[in-house]
Tab-separated table of C-alpha atoms in Angstrom:
chain	number	residue	atom	x	y	z
A	1	LYS	CA	134.742	-0.156	146.109
A	2	GLN	CA	132.343	-0.571	143.184
A	3	TYR	CA	131.799	3.189	143.032
A	4	PHE	CA	135.535	3.929	142.928
A	5	THR	CA	135.978	1.328	140.187
A	6	LEU	CA	133.229	3.045	138.167
A	7	LEU	CA	134.925	6.441	138.578
A	8	ARG	CA	138.259	5.043	137.429
A	9	TYR	CA	136.676	3.544	134.317
A	10	GLN	CA	134.884	6.826	133.533
A	11	ASN	CA	137.915	9.082	133.999
A	12	ARG	CA	141.000	7.060	133.106
A	13	ASP	CA	141.199	8.186	129.440
A	14	PHE	CA	142.354	11.609	128.284
A	15	ASP	CA	139.471	13.324	126.452
A	16	ILE	CA	140.660	14.308	122.963
A	17	LYS	CA	137.307	14.926	121.226
A	18	GLY	CA	138.306	18.509	120.465
A	19	LEU	CA	141.432	17.606	118.468
A	20	SER	CA	141.228	17.767	114.679
A	21	THR	CA	143.839	15.002	114.402
A	22	GLN	CA	142.829	11.926	116.383
A	23	PRO	CA	145.435	9.389	117.522
A	24	ASP	CA	144.825	5.715	116.810
A	25	HIS	CA	144.509	4.845	120.487
A	26	ALA	CA	143.261	6.290	123.758
A	27	LEU	CA	145.828	7.794	126.098
A	28	GLU	CA	145.503	7.479	129.838
A	29	LEU	CA	144.822	10.733	131.650
A	30	GLU	CA	147.517	10.036	134.237
A	31	GLN	CA	150.111	9.653	131.453
A	32	VAL	CA	149.658	13.137	129.988
A	33	PHE	CA	148.107	15.283	132.719
A	34	ILE	CA	149.955	18.456	133.687
A	35	GLU	CA	148.898	20.140	136.931
A	36	LEU	CA	147.082	23.408	136.243
A	37	LYS	CA	148.051	26.510	138.170
A	38	LEU	CA	145.243	28.609	139.634
A	39	GLN	CA	145.128	32.122	140.995
A	40	SER	CA	142.610	33.925	143.198
A	41	GLN	CA	140.653	36.347	141.065
A	42	VAL	CA	137.574	38.554	140.977
A	43	ALA	CA	134.993	37.474	138.401
A	44	HIS	CA	135.026	40.568	136.193
A	45	LYS	CA	138.817	40.406	135.704
A	46	ALA	CA	138.916	36.800	134.486
A	47	THR	CA	139.679	36.540	130.777
A	48	SER	CA	137.401	34.754	128.303
A	49	ASP	CA	140.106	34.685	125.624
A	50	PRO	CA	141.503	31.150	125.139
A	51	LEU	CA	144.630	32.622	123.488
A	52	GLN	CA	145.343	35.075	126.291
A	53	ASN	CA	148.885	34.128	127.212
A	54	SER	CA	150.362	37.421	128.305
A	55	PRO	CA	153.392	37.004	130.594
A	56	SER	CA	151.792	39.532	132.927
A	57	ARG	CA	149.037	36.987	133.665
A	58	ILE	CA	151.489	34.273	134.719
A	59	LYS	CA	152.311	35.462	138.212
A	60	THR	CA	154.141	33.862	141.099
A	61	ASP	CA	151.153	33.613	143.445
A	62	ASN	CA	149.477	30.722	141.641
A	63	HIS	CA	149.124	27.210	142.954
A	64	PRO	CA	147.762	23.743	142.086
A	65	ILE	CA	144.208	22.998	143.171
A	66	TRP	CA	145.251	20.963	146.206
A	67	TRP	CA	146.949	24.024	147.744
A	68	PHE	CA	143.545	25.678	148.104
A	69	PHE	CA	142.337	22.812	150.276
A	70	THR	CA	144.653	24.109	152.983
A	71	LEU	CA	144.529	27.237	155.084
A	72	LEU	CA	147.068	29.552	153.438
A	73	GLY	CA	149.080	26.560	152.315
A	74	GLU	CA	149.337	25.014	155.774
A	75	GLU	CA	149.005	21.290	156.462
A	76	LYS	CA	145.492	21.351	157.911
A	77	ALA	CA	142.940	20.352	155.285
A	78	GLN	CA	139.926	22.611	154.748
A	79	ASN	CA	136.641	22.285	152.855
A	80	PRO	CA	136.803	25.137	150.340
A	81	LYS	CA	133.926	26.369	148.223
A	82	LEU	CA	135.590	27.295	144.929
A	83	VAL	CA	134.498	28.354	141.448
A	84	ILE	CA	137.203	27.766	138.838
A	85	VAL	CA	136.820	30.071	135.841
A	86	GLY	CA	138.709	29.860	132.578
A	87	PRO	CA	138.141	30.127	128.818
A	88	PRO	CA	137.144	27.096	126.735
A	89	GLY	CA	139.980	24.645	126.333
A	90	SER	CA	141.848	25.804	129.432
A	91	GLY	CA	141.539	22.414	131.143
A	92	LYS	CA	138.738	22.918	133.684
A	93	THR	CA	136.869	19.680	132.967
A	94	THR	CA	140.102	17.698	132.702
A	95	LEU	CA	141.133	19.045	136.105
A	96	LEU	CA	137.919	17.807	137.748
A	97	ARG	CA	138.220	14.416	136.060
A	98	HIS	CA	141.814	14.126	137.261
A	99	MET	CA	140.794	15.061	140.804
A	100	ALA	CA	138.074	12.394	140.785
A	101	LEU	CA	140.530	9.838	139.448
A	102	LEU	CA	143.260	10.758	141.922
A	103	LEU	CA	140.959	10.471	144.919
A	104	THR	CA	140.144	6.864	143.979
A	105	LEU	CA	143.759	5.736	143.603
A	106	SER	CA	146.020	4.339	146.294
A	107	THR	CA	149.037	6.199	144.855
A	108	LYS	CA	148.669	9.948	145.243
A	109	SER	CA	150.596	12.957	143.975
A	110	GLU	CA	153.055	14.678	146.304
A	111	GLU	CA	150.679	17.631	146.700
A	112	HIS	CA	147.864	15.271	147.611
A	113	LYS	CA	149.984	13.339	150.098
A	114	LYS	CA	151.002	16.566	151.772
A	115	ILE	CA	147.484	17.568	152.754
A	116	LYS	CA	146.363	13.995	153.510
A	117	LEU	CA	142.999	14.513	151.853
A	118	LYS	CA	140.716	11.501	152.235
A	119	LYS	CA	137.420	12.325	150.610
A	120	ILE	CA	134.914	10.583	148.374
A	121	PRO	CA	134.816	12.341	144.978
A	122	VAL	CA	131.431	13.161	143.464
A	123	LEU	CA	131.655	14.335	139.842
A	124	LEU	CA	128.563	15.663	138.056
A	125	TYR	CA	128.102	17.619	134.836
A	126	PHE	CA	125.489	20.359	134.988
A	127	ARG	CA	124.436	19.648	131.391
A	128	ASP	CA	123.189	16.201	132.463
A	129	HIS	CA	121.006	17.504	135.290
A	130	ILE	CA	119.614	20.866	134.146
A	131	ALA	CA	116.179	19.417	133.359
A	132	ASP	CA	115.983	17.554	136.691
A	133	ILE	CA	116.825	20.663	138.713
A	134	LEU	CA	114.521	23.015	136.797
A	135	GLU	CA	111.655	20.530	136.997
A	136	ASN	CA	112.185	19.922	140.707
A	137	PRO	CA	114.201	22.747	142.374
A	138	SER	CA	113.884	21.009	145.749
A	139	ILE	CA	115.813	17.939	144.590
A	140	MET	CA	118.960	17.485	146.634
A	141	LEU	CA	122.457	16.588	145.515
A	142	PRO	CA	122.514	12.992	146.869
A	143	ALA	CA	119.433	12.125	144.818
A	144	LEU	CA	121.144	13.302	141.616
A	145	VAL	CA	124.292	11.350	142.457
A	146	GLU	CA	122.433	8.148	143.256
A	147	SER	CA	120.284	8.293	140.112
A	148	ASN	CA	123.412	8.917	138.047
A	149	ILE	CA	125.235	5.906	139.514
A	150	MET	CA	122.281	3.555	139.203
A	151	LYS	CA	122.373	4.027	135.421
A	152	TRP	CA	125.593	2.004	135.509
A	153	ASP	CA	124.079	-0.860	137.517
A	154	VAL	CA	126.066	0.000	140.628
A	155	PRO	CA	123.771	-0.738	143.574
A	156	VAL	CA	123.387	2.207	145.928
A	157	SER	CA	121.596	1.774	149.234
A	158	PRO	CA	119.096	4.541	150.014
A	159	GLU	CA	120.629	7.558	151.731
A	160	TRP	CA	124.215	6.267	151.282
A	161	PHE	CA	125.507	9.519	149.778
A	162	SER	CA	123.223	11.659	151.917
A	163	ARG	CA	124.762	10.255	155.100
A	164	ARG	CA	128.292	10.823	153.844
A	165	MET	CA	127.602	14.343	152.647
A	166	LYS	CA	126.080	15.221	156.005
A	167	LYS	CA	129.280	13.987	157.648
A	168	GLY	CA	131.430	16.032	155.244
A	169	ALA	CA	133.081	13.025	153.642
A	170	CYS	CA	132.919	14.233	150.028
A	171	VAL	CA	134.535	16.502	147.466
A	172	ILE	CA	131.715	17.730	145.221
A	173	LEU	CA	132.952	18.393	141.680
A	174	LEU	CA	130.396	20.202	139.488
A	175	ASP	CA	131.370	20.948	135.898
A	176	GLY	CA	130.043	23.495	133.409
A	177	LEU	CA	127.838	25.961	135.274
A	178	ASP	CA	127.953	28.197	132.183
A	179	GLU	CA	126.496	25.424	129.991
A	180	VAL	CA	123.050	26.458	131.183
A	181	ALA	CA	122.374	28.722	128.188
A	182	ASP	CA	119.228	30.543	129.323
A	183	ILE	CA	119.974	33.309	131.841
A	184	GLN	CA	116.775	32.743	133.832
A	185	ALA	CA	117.452	29.013	134.012
A	186	ARG	CA	121.050	29.648	135.044
A	187	ARG	CA	119.863	31.862	137.898
A	188	LYS	CA	117.676	28.990	139.125
A	189	ILE	CA	120.597	26.565	138.858
A	190	VAL	CA	122.816	28.952	140.854
A	191	THR	CA	120.093	29.240	143.518
A	192	TRP	CA	119.969	25.431	143.681
A	193	LEU	CA	123.769	25.300	143.960
A	194	GLU	CA	123.788	27.788	146.843
A	195	LYS	CA	121.178	25.652	148.589
A	196	GLN	CA	123.404	22.560	148.305
A	197	ILE	CA	126.427	24.400	149.710
A	198	LEU	CA	124.354	25.507	152.709
A	199	ALA	CA	122.874	22.033	153.173
A	200	TYR	CA	126.241	20.230	153.097
A	201	PRO	CA	128.757	22.785	154.417
A	202	LYS	CA	131.264	20.214	155.695
A	203	ASN	CA	132.114	19.104	152.147
A	204	ALA	CA	134.428	20.750	149.641
A	205	PHE	CA	132.743	22.156	146.510
A	206	ILE	CA	134.648	22.744	143.269
A	207	ILE	CA	132.587	24.264	140.434
A	208	THR	CA	133.808	25.180	136.939
A	209	SER	CA	132.524	27.811	134.530
A	210	ARG	CA	133.596	30.020	131.677
A	211	PRO	CA	134.068	33.597	132.929
A	212	HIS	CA	131.326	35.210	130.823
A	213	GLY	CA	128.658	32.753	131.967
A	214	TYR	CA	129.632	33.151	135.599
A	215	LYS	CA	129.793	36.965	135.700
A	216	GLU	CA	126.084	37.241	134.892
A	217	ASN	CA	125.006	34.903	137.693
A	218	PRO	CA	127.648	34.637	140.434
A	219	ALA	CA	127.124	32.317	143.391
A	220	ALA	CA	127.230	33.463	147.003
A	221	GLY	CA	129.638	32.073	149.560
A	222	VAL	CA	132.361	30.934	147.155
A	223	SER	CA	135.884	31.994	146.256
A	224	ILE	CA	136.931	32.417	142.632
A	225	LEU	CA	140.041	30.909	141.075
A	226	GLU	CA	141.197	31.594	137.529
A	227	VAL	CA	143.045	29.057	135.399
A	228	MET	CA	146.468	30.365	134.465
A	229	PRO	CA	147.867	29.666	130.972
A	230	PHE	CA	150.680	27.141	130.721
A	231	ASN	CA	154.153	28.597	131.118
A	232	ARG	CA	156.987	27.354	128.916
A	233	SER	CA	158.049	24.700	131.412
A	234	GLN	CA	154.537	23.250	131.528
A	235	ILE	CA	154.333	23.266	127.726
A	236	ASP	CA	157.644	21.416	127.441
A	237	HIS	CA	156.587	18.889	130.051
A	238	PHE	CA	153.242	18.248	128.344
A	239	VAL	CA	154.825	17.700	124.911
A	240	GLN	CA	157.366	15.259	126.377
A	241	LYS	CA	154.653	13.302	128.197
A	242	TRP	CA	152.375	13.314	125.117
A	243	TYR	CA	155.031	11.866	122.827
A	244	LEU	CA	156.078	9.257	125.389
A	245	ALA	CA	152.489	8.120	126.028
A	246	ASN	CA	151.880	7.760	122.276
A	247	GLU	CA	155.068	5.791	121.676
A	248	ILE	CA	154.362	3.451	124.586
A	249	LYS	CA	150.863	2.803	123.213
A	250	SER	CA	152.133	2.326	119.653
A	251	HIS	CA	154.823	-0.181	120.651
A	252	ALA	CA	152.850	-1.773	123.495
A	253	SER	CA	156.005	-1.552	125.597
A	254	ASP	CA	158.164	0.881	127.548
A	255	ASP	CA	161.887	0.440	126.956
A	256	PRO	CA	164.886	2.734	126.343
A	257	GLY	CA	164.340	2.596	122.572
A	258	VAL	CA	160.724	3.728	122.895
A	259	ARG	CA	161.768	6.563	125.205
A	260	MET	CA	164.535	7.599	122.808
A	261	THR	CA	162.063	7.820	119.899
A	262	ALA	CA	159.603	9.804	122.028
A	263	LYS	CA	162.288	12.246	123.168
A	264	SER	CA	163.454	12.779	119.601
A	265	GLY	CA	159.939	13.609	118.391
A	266	ALA	CA	159.170	15.883	121.320
A	267	ASP	CA	162.490	17.738	121.055
A	268	ASP	CA	161.886	18.269	117.337
A	269	LEU	CA	158.433	19.766	117.911
A	270	LEU	CA	159.652	22.022	120.721
A	271	ARG	CA	162.611	23.179	118.665
A	272	ARG	CA	160.322	24.110	115.771
């Protein structure tokens, strides 16, 4: 319970550090999140261009992340080993944060309800653990998780995560494989990653990377998914949600007048 509370605190806000114009208040991730669509891809065909929005890339055989937890879209939940590739700004980190948040909440999305996924989310950023892994390549995933949680004064009994990972009770979310700048170091990190997948095969693994960084050092035993650019419907939906979330925060209330103002602003932007 304490661990889930920590995850909700860490992932409840929408990360807007990259925006040149900062709003006066934090927006909740759930208020503005739009489900990304992903498509099976081979590494060398994934684009590194953040402005690549060709209609030919937006195909019909793309799905939200939860679809890939099932066997060909069927009800039975699986434990996939996936690498999500996409250019900077395509929403990879936000997707993992939303997954971690969703798995701690009692109210789930329709996609999530459909596959009845009950797993403990484990979210780590490679940039925070590069030194630990390179210094001690034999260190195992539970040790990294436990040391990370203990920084926040959440008591973790020894072997708590190890026991659950051995049982296959977790979704392992690992962000930013490409952030290991040195090629030799990245190869060592990939070797460590492959070791963790073999050690805890009953868990789902979701790893993110930019395409260029992944092509040079691919991991074995994983499937590759590419982030698809937003289509017009997703863009419209995001703008509407963004304006509504801002107006609700600004007025500290949600009433028909607030929604009318939000709709007017969003419609104006979309029209222009």
